[in-house]
CSV table of N, CA and C and ligand atoms in Angstrom, one decimal:
chain,number,residue,atom,x,y,z
M,190,MET,N,-2.6,7.7,-12.9
M,190,MET,CA,-1.5,7.5,-11.9
M,190,MET,C,-0.8,6.2,-12.2
M,191,ALA,N,0.5,6.3,-12.3
M,191,ALA,CA,1.3,5.1,-12.6
M,191,ALA,C,1.6,4.3,-11.4
M,192,PHE,N,1.3,3.0,-11.5
M,192,PHE,CA,1.5,2.1,-10.4
M,192,PHE,C,2.7,1.2,-10.8
M,193,ALA,N,3.6,1.0,-10.0
M,193,ALA,CA,4.6,-0.1,-10.2
M,193,ALA,C,4.2,-1.3,-9.4
M,194,ILE,N,3.7,-2.2,-10.2
M,194,ILE,CA,3.1,-3.4,-9.5
M,194,ILE,C,3.8,-4.7,-9.9
M,195,THR,N,4.0,-5.5,-8.9
M,195,THR,CA,4.6,-6.8,-9.2
M,195,THR,C,3.5,-7.8,-8.7
M,196,CYS,N,3.3,-8.9,-9.4
M,196,CYS,CA,2.4,-9.9,-9.0
M,196,CYS,C,2.8,-10.5,-7.7
M,197,PRO,N,1.9,-10.5,-6.7
M,197,PRO,CA,2.2,-11.0,-5.4
M,197,PRO,C,2.4,-12.5,-5.4
M,198,LEU,N,2.0,-13.2,-6.5
M,198,LEU,CA,2.1,-14.6,-6.5
M,198,LEU,C,3.4,-15.1,-7.2
M,199,CYS,N,3.8,-14.4,-8.3
M,199,CYS,CA,5.0,-14.9,-9.0
M,199,CYS,C,6.1,-13.8,-9.1
M,200,ARG,N,5.8,-12.6,-8.6
M,200,ARG,CA,6.8,-11.5,-8.6
M,200,ARG,C,7.1,-10.9,-10.0
M,201,HIS,N,6.3,-11.3,-10.9
M,201,HIS,CA,6.4,-10.7,-12.3
M,201,HIS,C,5.9,-9.3,-12.3
M,202,ARG,N,6.7,-8.4,-12.9
M,202,ARG,CA,6.3,-7.0,-13.0
M,202,ARG,C,5.1,-6.9,-14.0
M,203,ILE,N,4.1,-6.1,-13.6
M,203,ILE,CA,2.9,-6.0,-14.4
M,203,ILE,C,2.7,-4.6,-14.9
M,204,ALA,N,2.6,-4.4,-16.2
M,204,ALA,CA,2.5,-3.1,-16.8
M,204,ALA,C,1.0,-2.6,-16.6
M,205,ASP,N,0.1,-3.4,-17.1
M,205,ASP,CA,-1.3,-3.1,-17.0
M,205,ASP,C,-2.0,-4.1,-16.1
M,206,LEU,N,-2.5,-3.6,-15.0
M,206,LEU,CA,-3.1,-4.4,-14.0
M,206,LEU,C,-4.5,-4.9,-14.5
M,207,SER,N,-4.6,-6.2,-14.6
M,207,SER,CA,-5.9,-6.8,-15.0
M,207,SER,C,-6.3,-7.8,-13.9
M,208,GLU,N,-7.4,-8.5,-14.1
M,208,GLU,CA,-8.0,-9.4,-13.1
M,208,GLU,C,-7.1,-10.6,-12.9
M,209,ARG,N,-6.3,-10.9,-14.0
M,209,ARG,CA,-5.4,-12.1,-13.9
M,209,ARG,C,-4.0,-11.7,-14.3
M,210,CYS,N,-3.0,-12.3,-13.6
M,210,CYS,CA,-1.6,-12.0,-13.9
M,210,CYS,C,-1.3,-12.6,-15.3
M,211,PRO,N,-0.7,-11.8,-16.2
M,211,PRO,CA,-0.4,-12.3,-17.5
M,211,PRO,C,0.7,-13.4,-17.5
M,212,SER,N,1.5,-13.4,-16.4
M,212,SER,CA,2.6,-14.3,-16.3
M,212,SER,C,2.1,-15.7,-15.7
M,213,CYS,N,1.5,-15.7,-14.5
M,213,CYS,CA,1.1,-16.9,-13.9
M,213,CYS,C,-0.3,-17.2,-13.9
M,214,GLY,N,-1.1,-16.3,-14.4
M,214,GLY,CA,-2.6,-16.5,-14.4
M,214,GLY,C,-3.3,-16.4,-13.1
M,215,GLY,N,-2.5,-15.9,-12.1
M,215,GLY,CA,-3.1,-15.8,-10.7
M,215,GLY,C,-4.2,-14.7,-10.7
M,216,ASP,N,-5.1,-14.9,-9.7
M,216,ASP,CA,-6.3,-14.0,-9.6
M,216,ASP,C,-5.8,-12.7,-8.9
M,217,LEU,N,-5.9,-11.6,-9.6
M,217,LEU,CA,-5.4,-10.3,-9.1
M,217,LEU,C,-6.6,-9.3,-8.8
M,218,ALA,N,-7.8,-9.9,-8.7
M,218,ALA,CA,-9.0,-9.0,-8.6
M,218,ALA,C,-8.9,-8.2,-7.3
M,219,ALA,N,-8.4,-8.8,-6.2
M,219,ALA,CA,-8.4,-8.0,-4.9
M,219,ALA,C,-7.3,-6.9,-5.1
M,220,LEU,N,-6.2,-7.2,-5.7
M,220,LEU,CA,-5.2,-6.1,-5.9
M,220,LEU,C,-5.7,-5.0,-6.8
M,221,ALA,N,-6.4,-5.4,-7.9
M,221,ALA,CA,-7.0,-4.4,-8.8
M,221,ALA,C,-8.0,-3.6,-8.0
M,222,GLY,N,-8.7,-4.1,-7.1
M,222,GLY,CA,-9.7,-3.4,-6.2
M,222,GLY,C,-9.0,-2.3,-5.4
M,223,LEU,N,-7.8,-2.7,-4.8
M,223,LEU,CA,-7.0,-1.8,-4.0
M,223,LEU,C,-6.5,-0.6,-4.8
M,224,VAL,N,-6.0,-0.9,-6.0
M,224,VAL,CA,-5.5,0.1,-6.9
M,224,VAL,C,-6.6,1.0,-7.3
M,225,ASP,N,-7.7,0.5,-7.6
M,225,ASP,CA,-8.9,1.3,-8.0
M,225,ASP,C,-9.3,2.2,-6.8
M,226,LEU,N,-9.2,1.7,-5.6
M,226,LEU,CA,-9.6,2.5,-4.4
M,226,LEU,C,-8.6,3.6,-4.2
M,227,ALA,N,-7.3,3.3,-4.4
M,227,ALA,CA,-6.2,4.3,-4.3
M,227,ALA,C,-6.4,5.4,-5.3
M,228,ASP,N,-6.8,5.0,-6.6
M,228,ASP,CA,-7.0,5.9,-7.6
M,228,ASP,C,-8.2,6.9,-7.3
M,229,ARG,N,-9.2,6.3,-6.7
M,229,ARG,CA,-10.4,7.1,-6.4
M,229,ARG,C,-10.0,8.1,-5.3
M,230,HIS,N,-9.3,7.7,-4.3
M,230,HIS,CA,-8.9,8.7,-3.3
M,230,HIS,C,-8.0,9.7,-3.8
M,231,PHE,N,-7.1,9.4,-4.8
M,231,PHE,CA,-6.2,10.4,-5.4
M,231,PHE,C,-7.0,11.4,-6.1
M,232,ASN,N,-8.0,10.9,-6.9
M,232,ASN,CA,-8.9,11.9,-7.6
M,232,ASN,C,-9.7,12.8,-6.7
M,233,ASP,N,-10.2,12.2,-5.6
M,233,ASP,CA,-10.9,13.0,-4.6
M,233,ASP,C,-9.9,14.1,-4.0
M,234,ALA,N,-8.7,13.7,-3.8
M,234,ALA,CA,-7.7,14.6,-3.3
M,234,ALA,C,-7.4,15.8,-4.2
M,235,VAL,N,-7.3,15.5,-5.5
M,235,VAL,CA,-7.1,16.5,-6.5
M,235,VAL,C,-8.3,17.4,-6.5
M,236,ARG,N,-9.5,16.9,-6.5
M,236,ARG,CA,-10.7,17.7,-6.6
M,236,ARG,C,-10.8,18.6,-5.4
M,237,ALA,N,-10.5,18.1,-4.2
M,237,ALA,CA,-10.5,18.9,-3.0
M,237,ALA,C,-9.5,20.0,-3.0
M,238,ALA,N,-8.3,19.7,-3.5
M,238,ALA,CA,-7.2,20.7,-3.5
M,238,ALA,C,-7.6,21.8,-4.5
M,239,ARG,N,-8.3,21.5,-5.6
M,239,ARG,CA,-8.6,22.5,-6.6
M,239,ARG,C,-9.6,23.5,-6.0
M,240,VAL,N,-10.4,23.1,-5.0
M,240,VAL,CA,-11.3,24.1,-4.4
M,240,VAL,C,-10.8,24.6,-3.0
M,241,GLY,N,-9.5,24.3,-2.7
M,241,GLY,CA,-8.9,24.8,-1.5
M,241,GLY,C,-9.3,24.1,-0.2
M,242,ARG,N,-9.8,22.9,-0.4
M,242,ARG,CA,-10.2,22.1,0.8
M,242,ARG,C,-8.9,21.2,1.2
M,243,TRP,N,-8.0,21.9,1.8
M,243,TRP,CA,-6.6,21.3,2.0
M,243,TRP,C,-6.7,20.1,2.9
M,244,ASN,N,-7.4,20.2,4.0
M,244,ASN,CA,-7.4,19.1,5.0
M,244,ASN,C,-8.1,17.9,4.4
M,245,THR,N,-9.2,18.1,3.7
M,245,THR,CA,-9.8,17.0,3.0
M,245,THR,C,-8.9,16.3,2.0
M,246,SER,N,-8.2,17.1,1.3
M,246,SER,CA,-7.3,16.7,0.3
M,246,SER,C,-6.2,15.8,0.9
M,247,ALA,N,-5.7,16.3,2.0
M,247,ALA,CA,-4.6,15.6,2.8
M,247,ALA,C,-5.1,14.3,3.3
M,248,GLU,N,-6.3,14.2,3.7
M,248,GLU,CA,-6.8,12.9,4.2
M,248,GLU,C,-6.9,11.9,3.1
M,249,HIS,N,-7.4,12.4,1.9
M,249,HIS,CA,-7.5,11.4,0.8
M,249,HIS,C,-6.1,11.0,0.3
M,250,LEU,N,-5.2,11.9,0.4
M,250,LEU,CA,-3.8,11.5,0.0
M,250,LEU,C,-3.2,10.6,1.0
M,251,ALA,N,-3.5,10.7,2.3
M,251,ALA,CA,-3.0,9.8,3.3
M,251,ALA,C,-3.5,8.4,3.0
M,252,VAL,N,-4.7,8.2,2.6
M,252,VAL,CA,-5.3,6.9,2.2
M,252,VAL,C,-4.6,6.4,0.9
M,253,THR,N,-4.4,7.3,0.0
M,253,THR,CA,-3.8,6.9,-1.3
M,253,THR,C,-2.4,6.4,-1.0
M,254,LEU,N,-1.6,7.1,-0.1
M,254,LEU,CA,-0.3,6.6,0.1
M,254,LEU,C,-0.2,5.4,1.0
M,255,ALA,N,-1.2,5.2,1.9
M,255,ALA,CA,-1.3,4.0,2.7
M,255,ALA,C,-1.5,2.8,1.8
M,256,LEU,N,-2.3,3.0,0.7
M,256,LEU,CA,-2.5,1.9,-0.2
M,256,LEU,C,-1.3,1.7,-1.2
M,257,ASN,N,-0.7,2.8,-1.5
M,257,ASN,CA,0.5,2.7,-2.4
M,257,ASN,C,1.6,3.7,-2.1
M,258,PRO,N,2.4,3.3,-1.1
M,258,PRO,CA,3.5,4.2,-0.6
M,258,PRO,C,4.4,4.7,-1.7
M,259,ALA,N,4.5,4.0,-2.8
M,259,ALA,CA,5.4,4.4,-3.9
M,259,ALA,C,4.8,5.5,-4.8
M,260,ASP,N,3.6,5.9,-4.6
M,260,ASP,CA,3.0,6.9,-5.5
M,260,ASP,C,3.6,8.3,-5.4
M,261,ALA,N,4.5,8.5,-6.3
M,261,ALA,CA,5.3,9.8,-6.3
M,261,ALA,C,4.3,11.0,-6.6
M,262,GLU,N,3.3,10.8,-7.4
M,262,GLU,CA,2.4,11.9,-7.7
M,262,GLU,C,1.6,12.3,-6.5
M,263,ALA,N,1.2,11.3,-5.7
M,263,ALA,CA,0.4,11.6,-4.5
M,263,ALA,C,1.3,12.3,-3.5
M,264,ARG,N,2.6,11.9,-3.4
M,264,ARG,CA,3.5,12.5,-2.5
M,264,ARG,C,3.8,13.9,-2.8
M,265,GLN,N,3.9,14.2,-4.1
M,265,GLN,CA,4.1,15.6,-4.6
M,265,GLN,C,3.0,16.5,-4.3
M,266,LEU,N,1.8,15.9,-4.5
M,266,LEU,CA,0.6,16.7,-4.2
M,266,LEU,C,0.5,17.0,-2.7
M,267,LEU,N,0.8,16.0,-1.9
M,267,LEU,CA,0.7,16.1,-0.5
M,267,LEU,C,1.6,17.2,0.0
M,268,THR,N,2.8,17.3,-0.6
M,268,THR,CA,3.7,18.4,-0.2
M,268,THR,C,3.1,19.8,-0.5
M,269,LYS,N,2.4,19.9,-1.6
M,269,LYS,CA,1.8,21.2,-1.9
M,269,LYS,C,0.6,21.5,-1.0
M,270,VAL,N,-0.2,20.4,-0.7
M,270,VAL,CA,-1.3,20.5,0.2
M,270,VAL,C,-0.9,21.0,1.6
M,271,ARG,N,0.2,20.3,2.1
M,271,ARG,CA,0.7,20.6,3.4
M,271,ARG,C,1.1,22.1,3.5
M,272,TYR,N,1.6,22.6,2.4
M,272,TYR,CA,2.0,24.0,2.4
M,272,TYR,C,0.9,24.9,2.6
M,273,HIS,N,-0.3,24.5,2.1
M,273,HIS,CA,-1.5,25.4,2.2
M,273,HIS,C,-2.3,25.2,3.4
M,274,GLN,N,-2.1,24.0,4.1
M,274,GLN,CA,-2.9,23.7,5.3
M,274,GLN,C,-2.6,24.8,6.3
M,275,ASP,N,-3.7,25.2,7.0
M,275,ASP,CA,-3.5,26.2,8.0
M,275,ASP,C,-2.8,25.6,9.3
M,276,PRO,N,-1.6,26.0,9.6
M,276,PRO,CA,-0.9,25.4,10.7
M,276,PRO,C,-1.6,25.7,12.0
M,277,LYS,N,-2.4,26.8,12.1
M,277,LYS,CA,-3.0,27.1,13.4
M,277,LYS,C,-4.2,26.2,13.7
M,278,THR,N,-5.0,25.9,12.7
M,278,THR,CA,-6.2,25.2,12.9
M,278,THR,C,-6.1,23.7,12.8
M,279,LEU,N,-5.0,23.2,12.0
M,279,LEU,CA,-4.9,21.8,11.7
M,279,LEU,C,-4.8,20.9,13.0
M,280,PRO,N,-3.9,21.3,14.0
M,280,PRO,CA,-3.8,20.4,15.1
M,280,PRO,C,-5.1,20.3,15.9
M,281,ASN,N,-5.9,21.4,16.0
M,281,ASN,CA,-7.2,21.3,16.6
M,281,ASN,C,-8.2,20.5,15.9
M,282,ARG,N,-8.2,20.5,14.6
M,282,ARG,CA,-9.1,19.7,13.8
M,282,ARG,C,-8.7,18.2,14.0
M,283,LEU,N,-7.4,17.9,14.0
M,283,LEU,CA,-7.0,16.5,14.1
M,283,LEU,C,-7.4,16.0,15.5
M,284,TRP,N,-7.2,16.9,16.5
M,284,TRP,CA,-7.6,16.5,17.9
M,284,TRP,C,-9.1,16.2,18.0
M,285,HIS,N,-9.9,17.1,17.4
M,285,HIS,CA,-11.3,16.9,17.4
M,285,HIS,C,-11.7,15.6,16.7
M,286,LYS,N,-11.0,15.3,15.6
M,286,LYS,CA,-11.3,14.1,14.9
M,286,LYS,C,-10.9,12.8,15.7
M,287,ALA,N,-9.8,13.0,16.4
M,287,ALA,CA,-9.3,11.8,17.2
M,287,ALA,C,-10.3,11.6,18.3
M,288,ARG,N,-10.8,12.6,18.9
M,288,ARG,CA,-11.8,12.5,20.0
M,288,ARG,C,-13.0,11.7,19.5
M,289,ILE,N,-13.4,12.0,18.3
M,289,ILE,CA,-14.6,11.3,17.8
M,289,ILE,C,-14.3,9.9,17.4
M,290,ARG,N,-13.2,9.6,16.8
M,290,ARG,CA,-12.9,8.3,16.2
M,290,ARG,C,-12.3,7.3,17.1
M,291,LEU,N,-11.4,7.8,18.1
M,291,LEU,CA,-10.7,6.8,18.9
M,291,LEU,C,-11.7,6.2,19.9
M,292,PRO,N,-11.4,4.9,20.2
M,292,PRO,CA,-12.1,4.3,21.3
M,292,PRO,C,-11.8,5.0,22.6
M,293,TYR,N,-12.8,5.4,23.4
M,293,TYR,CA,-12.6,6.2,24.6
M,293,TYR,C,-12.1,7.6,24.3
M,294,GLY,N,-12.3,8.0,23.1
M,294,GLY,CA,-11.8,9.4,22.7
M,294,GLY,C,-12.5,10.4,23.5
M,295,GLU,N,-13.8,10.1,24.0
M,295,GLU,CA,-14.5,11.1,24.8
M,295,GLU,C,-13.8,11.4,26.1
M,296,ARG,N,-12.9,10.5,26.5
M,296,ARG,CA,-12.1,10.8,27.7
M,296,ARG,C,-11.0,11.8,27.5
M,297,LEU,N,-10.7,12.1,26.3
M,297,LEU,CA,-9.6,13.1,26.0
M,297,LEU,C,-10.2,14.4,26.3
M,298,PRO,N,-9.3,15.4,26.7
M,298,PRO,CA,-9.8,16.8,26.9
M,298,PRO,C,-10.5,17.3,25.7
M,299,ALA,N,-11.5,18.2,25.8
M,299,ALA,CA,-12.2,18.6,24.7
M,299,ALA,C,-11.4,19.5,23.8
M,300,GLN,N,-10.5,20.3,24.4
M,300,GLN,CA,-9.6,21.1,23.5
M,300,GLN,C,-8.2,20.5,23.5
M,301,LEU,N,-7.5,20.8,22.4
M,301,LEU,CA,-6.2,20.3,22.3
M,301,LEU,C,-5.3,20.9,23.4
M,302,PRO,N,-4.7,20.1,24.3
M,302,PRO,CA,-4.0,20.6,25.4
M,302,PRO,C,-2.7,21.4,24.9
M,303,ARG,N,-2.3,22.3,25.7
M,303,ARG,CA,-1.0,22.9,25.3
M,303,ARG,C,0.1,21.9,25.4
M,304,GLU,N,1.2,22.3,24.8
M,304,GLU,CA,2.3,21.2,24.7
M,304,GLU,C,2.7,20.6,26.0
M,305,ALA,N,2.9,21.5,27.0
M,305,ALA,CA,3.4,21.0,28.4
M,305,ALA,C,2.3,20.0,29.0
M,306,GLU,N,1.0,20.5,28.9
M,306,GLU,CA,0.0,19.6,29.4
M,306,GLU,C,-0.2,18.3,28.6
M,307,LEU,N,0.0,18.4,27.3
M,307,LEU,CA,-0.1,17.3,26.5
M,307,LEU,C,1.0,16.2,26.9
M,308,ARG,N,2.2,16.8,27.1
M,308,ARG,CA,3.3,15.9,27.5
M,308,ARG,C,3.0,15.2,28.8
M,309,ARG,N,2.5,15.9,29.7
M,309,ARG,CA,2.1,15.4,31.1
M,309,ARG,C,1.1,14.3,30.9
M,310,PHE,N,0.1,14.6,30.1
M,310,PHE,CA,-1.1,13.7,29.8
M,310,PHE,C,-0.5,12.4,29.2
M,311,LEU,N,0.4,12.5,28.2
M,311,LEU,CA,0.9,11.3,27.5
M,311,LEU,C,1.8,10.5,28.5
M,312,ASP,N,2.6,11.2,29.3
M,312,ASP,CA,3.4,10.6,30.3
M,312,ASP,C,2.6,9.7,31.3
M,313,ASN,N,1.5,10.4,31.7
M,313,ASN,CA,0.6,9.7,32.7
M,313,ASN,C,0.0,8.5,32.0
M,314,ALA,N,-0.4,8.6,30.8
M,314,ALA,CA,-1.1,7.5,30.1
M,314,ALA,C,-0.1,6.4,29.9
M,315,ALA,N,1.2,6.7,29.6
M,315,ALA,CA,2.2,5.7,29.4
M,315,ALA,C,2.5,5.0,30.7
M,316,ARG,N,2.5,5.8,31.8
M,316,ARG,CA,2.7,5.2,33.1
M,316,ARG,C,1.6,4.2,33.5
M,317,ARG,N,0.4,4.6,33.2
M,317,ARG,CA,-0.8,3.7,33.5
M,317,ARG,C,-0.7,2.5,32.7
M,318,LEU,N,-0.3,2.6,31.5
M,318,LEU,CA,-0.3,1.5,30.6
M,318,LEU,C,0.8,0.5,31.1
M,319,ALA,N,2.0,1.1,31.4
M,319,ALA,CA,3.1,0.2,31.9
M,319,ALA,C,2.7,-0.5,33.2
M,320,ALA,N,2.0,0.2,34.1
M,320,ALA,CA,1.6,-0.4,35.4
M,320,ALA,C,0.6,-1.5,35.1
M,321,ARG,N,-0.3,-1.3,34.2
M,321,ARG,CA,-1.2,-2.4,33.8
M,321,ARG,C,-0.5,-3.6,33.2
M,322,ARG,N,0.4,-3.3,32.4
M,322,ARG,CA,1.2,-4.4,31.7
M,322,ARG,C,1.9,-5.2,32.8
M,323,SER,N,2.5,-4.5,33.8
M,323,SER,CA,3.3,-5.2,34.8
M,323,SER,C,2.5,-6.1,35.7
M,324,THR,N,1.2,-5.7,35.9
M,324,THR,CA,0.3,-6.5,36.7
M,324,THR,C,-0.3,-7.6,35.9
M,325,GLY,N,0.0,-7.7,34.6
M,325,GLY,CA,-0.4,-8.8,33.8
M,325,GLY,C,-1.8,-8.7,33.2
M,326,ARG,N,-2.4,-7.5,33.5
M,326,ARG,CA,-3.7,-7.3,32.9
M,326,ARG,C,-3.6,-6.8,31.5
M,327,VAL,N,-4.5,-7.2,30.6
M,327,VAL,CA,-4.4,-6.7,29.2
M,327,VAL,C,-5.0,-5.3,29.3
M,328,PRO,N,-4.3,-4.3,28.7
M,328,PRO,CA,-4.8,-2.9,28.8
M,328,PRO,C,-6.0,-2.7,27.9
H,700,ZN,ZN1,1.8,-13.8,-11.4
């Protein structure tokens, strides 16, 4: 995967990322670690897509793109993966995942609410949040 990287210290464009910037000699180990992580997630995404695990692939691509938004290859693959993702089950899966991962997620309804209910739920939550902010309490 081709990365367009500039040294965060001297802004010099780097063709091959190594531990030190060839221009200023700055320590780029942390940056190299991030690139390595993005690469690993991209490879996992490709592997998952090959066996039709579209949601898993999409998750790995989301991480890849969070680490490197300019990754055209990952973007391209994500477009293909999205095409294959089941539009009927995906929202429910994401809802289920949100309930598990979010703080206080267990307070969310167990099933994905229908659109009208969801809108009411979000409006109420926004109102509560605004009320709390106006009383000066940290939400
Ligand atoms: Zn540099």
